[in-house]
């Protein structure tokens, strides 16, 4: 089904200015949309397509991207697997996320961090919202986590 979504992306958006299809991902169909008005319209089209034809898939988006992936694949499951493999309790893990695809993972860990550019929904659910955006926000969140861990140890 991801292959079908990618084919749809190519046929409908492959020649659209300000849209780049991400062919590097294998478990999801992704595109970057550099125009916010076009992004909003495209998200609605993709959500309707998925809802009507692919109930086993879900749509996540950021301020510049749209991702479609199986409901069984999630960052929450990935974090739980990693915690189990490393023998670390989930409540001792920090997670930084900016899109609705991160919410499940953020809710499952001990400290959830959102950079300033995160969606409003993500920021409202985060334990810490950084003052900085993008990578600078992630680094700020990591620094906060390191300082917090030093105080505990």
PDB file of C-alpha atoms in Angstrom:
ATOM      1  CA  UNK A   1       0.000   0.000   0.000  1.00  0.00           C
ATOM      2  CA  UNK A   2       2.889   2.367   0.611  1.00  0.00           C
ATOM      3  CA  UNK A   3       3.936   1.656  -2.974  1.00  0.00           C
ATOM      4  CA  UNK A   4       0.426   2.608  -4.118  1.00  0.00           C
ATOM      5  CA  UNK A   5       0.566   5.859  -2.146  1.00  0.00           C
ATOM      6  CA  UNK A   6       3.973   6.666  -3.636  1.00  0.00           C
ATOM      7  CA  UNK A   7       2.583   6.020  -7.133  1.00  0.00           C
ATOM      8  CA  UNK A   8      -0.310   8.369  -6.304  1.00  0.00           C
ATOM      9  CA  UNK A   9       2.153  11.002  -5.077  1.00  0.00           C
ATOM     10  CA  UNK A  10       4.075  10.708  -8.339  1.00  0.00           C
ATOM     11  CA  UNK A  11       1.002  10.887 -10.580  1.00  0.00           C
ATOM     12  CA  UNK A  12      -0.692  13.736  -8.720  1.00  0.00           C
ATOM     13  CA  UNK A  13       2.193  15.784  -7.341  1.00  0.00           C
ATOM     14  CA  UNK A  14       5.344  14.672  -9.169  1.00  0.00           C
ATOM     15  CA  UNK A  15       5.503  17.794 -11.311  1.00  0.00           C
ATOM     16  CA  UNK A  16       4.058  20.233  -8.768  1.00  0.00           C
ATOM     17  CA  UNK A  17       6.246  23.192  -7.925  1.00  0.00           C
ATOM     18  CA  UNK A  18       7.183  23.336  -4.211  1.00  0.00           C
ATOM     19  CA  UNK A  19       6.569  19.601  -3.637  1.00  0.00           C
ATOM     20  CA  UNK A  20       9.386  17.063  -3.348  1.00  0.00           C
ATOM     21  CA  UNK A  21       8.579  13.383  -2.987  1.00  0.00           C
ATOM     22  CA  UNK A  22      10.926  11.529  -0.613  1.00  0.00           C
ATOM     23  CA  UNK A  23      11.923   8.273  -2.313  1.00  0.00           C
ATOM     24  CA  UNK A  24      14.470   7.410   0.407  1.00  0.00           C
ATOM     25  CA  UNK A  25      11.986   5.988   2.918  1.00  0.00           C
ATOM     26  CA  UNK A  26      10.737   2.425   2.544  1.00  0.00           C
ATOM     27  CA  UNK A  27       8.212   2.068   5.389  1.00  0.00           C
ATOM     28  CA  UNK A  28       6.285   5.254   4.641  1.00  0.00           C
ATOM     29  CA  UNK A  29       5.273   7.588   1.818  1.00  0.00           C
ATOM     30  CA  UNK A  30       6.641  11.073   2.443  1.00  0.00           C
ATOM     31  CA  UNK A  31       6.716  14.419   0.732  1.00  0.00           C
ATOM     32  CA  UNK A  32       8.082  17.853   1.515  1.00  0.00           C
ATOM     33  CA  UNK A  33       5.809  20.787   0.686  1.00  0.00           C
ATOM     34  CA  UNK A  34       7.472  24.192   0.797  1.00  0.00           C
ATOM     35  CA  UNK A  35       4.317  26.312   0.442  1.00  0.00           C
ATOM     36  CA  UNK A  36       2.054  26.444   3.527  1.00  0.00           C
ATOM     37  CA  UNK A  37      -1.154  27.023   1.541  1.00  0.00           C
ATOM     38  CA  UNK A  38      -0.336  24.128  -0.761  1.00  0.00           C
ATOM     39  CA  UNK A  39       0.591  22.003   2.261  1.00  0.00           C
ATOM     40  CA  UNK A  40      -2.807  22.546   3.902  1.00  0.00           C
ATOM     41  CA  UNK A  41      -4.669  21.618   0.700  1.00  0.00           C
ATOM     42  CA  UNK A  42      -2.451  18.598   0.056  1.00  0.00           C
ATOM     43  CA  UNK A  43      -2.846  17.279   3.610  1.00  0.00           C
ATOM     44  CA  UNK A  44      -6.635  17.298   3.208  1.00  0.00           C
ATOM     45  CA  UNK A  45      -6.401  15.425  -0.108  1.00  0.00           C
ATOM     46  CA  UNK A  46      -4.070  12.808   1.365  1.00  0.00           C
ATOM     47  CA  UNK A  47      -6.149  12.372   4.537  1.00  0.00           C
ATOM     48  CA  UNK A  48      -9.295  11.801   2.475  1.00  0.00           C
ATOM     49  CA  UNK A  49      -7.481   9.333   0.189  1.00  0.00           C
ATOM     50  CA  UNK A  50      -6.194   7.364   3.176  1.00  0.00           C
ATOM     51  CA  UNK A  51      -9.513   7.446   5.040  1.00  0.00           C
ATOM     52  CA  UNK A  52     -11.496   6.203   2.043  1.00  0.00           C
ATOM     53  CA  UNK A  53      -9.043   3.649   0.685  1.00  0.00           C
ATOM     54  CA  UNK A  54      -6.425   2.679   3.261  1.00  0.00           C
ATOM     55  CA  UNK A  55      -7.921   2.359   6.764  1.00  0.00           C
ATOM     56  CA  UNK A  56      -4.831   0.497   7.967  1.00  0.00           C
ATOM     57  CA  UNK A  57      -2.645   3.542   7.236  1.00  0.00           C
ATOM     58  CA  UNK A  58      -2.362   6.871   9.032  1.00  0.00           C
ATOM     59  CA  UNK A  59      -1.266  10.375   8.079  1.00  0.00           C
ATOM     60  CA  UNK A  60       1.148  12.524  10.061  1.00  0.00           C
ATOM     61  CA  UNK A  61       2.323  15.984   9.116  1.00  0.00           C
ATOM     62  CA  UNK A  62       4.640  18.785  10.121  1.00  0.00           C
ATOM     63  CA  UNK A  63       4.814  22.388   8.955  1.00  0.00           C
ATOM     64  CA  UNK A  64       6.663  21.184   5.822  1.00  0.00           C
ATOM     65  CA  UNK A  65       5.933  17.476   5.370  1.00  0.00           C
ATOM     66  CA  UNK A  66       3.278  14.811   4.961  1.00  0.00           C
ATOM     67  CA  UNK A  67       3.912  11.162   5.875  1.00  0.00           C
ATOM     68  CA  UNK A  68       1.674   8.131   5.361  1.00  0.00           C
ATOM     69  CA  UNK A  69       2.587   4.918   7.154  1.00  0.00           C
ATOM     70  CA  UNK A  70       1.006   1.747   8.592  1.00  0.00           C
ATOM     71  CA  UNK A  71      -0.792   2.175  11.904  1.00  0.00           C
ATOM     72  CA  UNK A  72       1.284  -0.735  13.209  1.00  0.00           C
ATOM     73  CA  UNK A  73       4.477   1.287  12.706  1.00  0.00           C
ATOM     74  CA  UNK A  74       4.924   3.983  15.305  1.00  0.00           C
ATOM     75  CA  UNK A  75       7.595   5.893  17.132  1.00  0.00           C
ATOM     76  CA  UNK A  76       5.941   4.794  20.375  1.00  0.00           C
ATOM     77  CA  UNK A  77       6.555   1.142  19.491  1.00  0.00           C
ATOM     78  CA  UNK A  78      10.096   1.992  18.412  1.00  0.00           C
ATOM     79  CA  UNK A  79      10.887   3.682  21.723  1.00  0.00           C
ATOM     80  CA  UNK A  80       9.351   0.777  23.671  1.00  0.00           C
ATOM     81  CA  UNK A  81      11.444  -1.714  21.674  1.00  0.00           C
ATOM     82  CA  UNK A  82      14.637   0.292  22.221  1.00  0.00           C
ATOM     83  CA  UNK A  83      13.929   0.630  25.953  1.00  0.00           C
ATOM     84  CA  UNK A  84      13.413  -3.118  26.208  1.00  0.00           C
ATOM     85  CA  UNK A  85      16.570  -3.900  24.232  1.00  0.00           C
ATOM     86  CA  UNK A  86      18.644  -1.568  26.425  1.00  0.00           C
ATOM     87  CA  UNK A  87      16.954  -2.520  29.690  1.00  0.00           C
ATOM     88  CA  UNK A  88      15.950   1.088  30.431  1.00  0.00           C
ATOM     89  CA  UNK A  89      12.532   1.840  31.940  1.00  0.00           C
ATOM     90  CA  UNK A  90      10.416   4.098  29.713  1.00  0.00           C
ATOM     91  CA  UNK A  91      10.027   6.592  32.552  1.00  0.00           C
ATOM     92  CA  UNK A  92      13.802   7.172  32.428  1.00  0.00           C
ATOM     93  CA  UNK A  93      13.782   8.107  28.732  1.00  0.00           C
ATOM     94  CA  UNK A  94      13.508  11.590  27.218  1.00  0.00           C
ATOM     95  CA  UNK A  95      11.997  12.048  23.771  1.00  0.00           C
ATOM     96  CA  UNK A  96      11.931  15.128  21.571  1.00  0.00           C
ATOM     97  CA  UNK A  97       9.242  15.487  18.912  1.00  0.00           C
ATOM     98  CA  UNK A  98       7.587  18.120  16.760  1.00  0.00           C
ATOM     99  CA  UNK A  99       4.729  16.450  14.863  1.00  0.00           C
ATOM    100  CA  UNK A 100       1.596  14.467  15.594  1.00  0.00           C
ATOM    101  CA  UNK A 101       3.515  11.300  14.692  1.00  0.00           C
ATOM    102  CA  UNK A 102       5.594  11.860  17.836  1.00  0.00           C
ATOM    103  CA  UNK A 103       2.737  12.184  20.343  1.00  0.00           C
ATOM    104  CA  UNK A 104       2.448   8.478  21.221  1.00  0.00           C
ATOM    105  CA  UNK A 105       6.165   8.229  21.952  1.00  0.00           C
ATOM    106  CA  UNK A 106       6.107  11.479  23.921  1.00  0.00           C
ATOM    107  CA  UNK A 107       3.263  10.215  26.103  1.00  0.00           C
ATOM    108  CA  UNK A 108       5.072   6.943  26.838  1.00  0.00           C
ATOM    109  CA  UNK A 109       8.355   8.337  28.229  1.00  0.00           C
ATOM    110  CA  UNK A 110       9.427  10.083  31.406  1.00  0.00           C
ATOM    111  CA  UNK A 111      10.280  13.445  29.808  1.00  0.00           C
ATOM    112  CA  UNK A 112       8.732  14.728  26.600  1.00  0.00           C
ATOM    113  CA  UNK A 113      10.318  17.692  24.853  1.00  0.00           C
ATOM    114  CA  UNK A 114       9.033  19.824  21.982  1.00  0.00           C
ATOM    115  CA  UNK A 115      11.080  22.427  20.123  1.00  0.00           C
ATOM    116  CA  UNK A 116       9.454  25.836  19.709  1.00  0.00           C
ATOM    117  CA  UNK A 117       8.473  25.035  16.107  1.00  0.00           C
ATOM    118  CA  UNK A 118       6.448  21.936  17.087  1.00  0.00           C
ATOM    119  CA  UNK A 119       2.754  21.831  16.274  1.00  0.00           C
ATOM    120  CA  UNK A 120       0.427  23.367  18.861  1.00  0.00           C
ATOM    121  CA  UNK A 121      -0.922  19.922  19.766  1.00  0.00           C
ATOM    122  CA  UNK A 122       2.581  18.575  20.417  1.00  0.00           C
ATOM    123  CA  UNK A 123       3.616  21.633  22.435  1.00  0.00           C
ATOM    124  CA  UNK A 124       0.491  21.296  24.613  1.00  0.00           C
ATOM    125  CA  UNK A 125       1.409  17.699  25.470  1.00  0.00           C
ATOM    126  CA  UNK A 126       5.135  18.220  26.100  1.00  0.00           C
ATOM    127  CA  UNK A 127       6.663  18.380  29.567  1.00  0.00           C
ATOM    128  CA  UNK A 128       9.152  20.930  28.223  1.00  0.00           C
ATOM    129  CA  UNK A 129       8.815  23.314  25.272  1.00  0.00           C
ATOM    130  CA  UNK A 130      12.154  24.794  24.297  1.00  0.00           C
ATOM    131  CA  UNK A 131      12.748  28.450  23.461  1.00  0.00           C
ATOM    132  CA  UNK A 132      14.581  27.504  20.265  1.00  0.00           C
ATOM    133  CA  UNK A 133      13.327  25.958  17.029  1.00  0.00           C
ATOM    134  CA  UNK A 134      14.474  22.997  14.972  1.00  0.00           C
ATOM    135  CA  UNK A 135      17.926  21.568  15.779  1.00  0.00           C
ATOM    136  CA  UNK A 136      18.704  24.371  18.258  1.00  0.00           C
ATOM    137  CA  UNK A 137      15.529  23.388  20.135  1.00  0.00           C
ATOM    138  CA  UNK A 138      16.526  19.729  20.163  1.00  0.00           C
ATOM    139  CA  UNK A 139      19.970  20.627  21.525  1.00  0.00           C
ATOM    140  CA  UNK A 140      18.344  22.838  24.179  1.00  0.00           C
ATOM    141  CA  UNK A 141      16.150  19.895  25.182  1.00  0.00           C
ATOM    142  CA  UNK A 142      19.137  17.559  25.401  1.00  0.00           C
ATOM    143  CA  UNK A 143      21.052  20.066  27.523  1.00  0.00           C
ATOM    144  CA  UNK A 144      18.056  20.323  29.862  1.00  0.00           C
ATOM    145  CA  UNK A 145      17.941  16.530  30.103  1.00  0.00           C
ATOM    146  CA  UNK A 146      21.664  16.259  30.846  1.00  0.00           C
ATOM    147  CA  UNK A 147      21.425  18.882  33.605  1.00  0.00           C
ATOM    148  CA  UNK A 148      18.364  17.149  35.071  1.00  0.00           C
ATOM    149  CA  UNK A 149      20.184  13.800  35.063  1.00  0.00           C
ATOM    150  CA  UNK A 150      23.246  15.318  36.741  1.00  0.00           C
ATOM    151  CA  UNK A 151      21.028  16.638  39.554  1.00  0.00           C
ATOM    152  CA  UNK A 152      19.449  13.199  40.059  1.00  0.00           C
ATOM    153  CA  UNK A 153      22.778  11.345  40.070  1.00  0.00           C
TER     154      UNK A 153
END
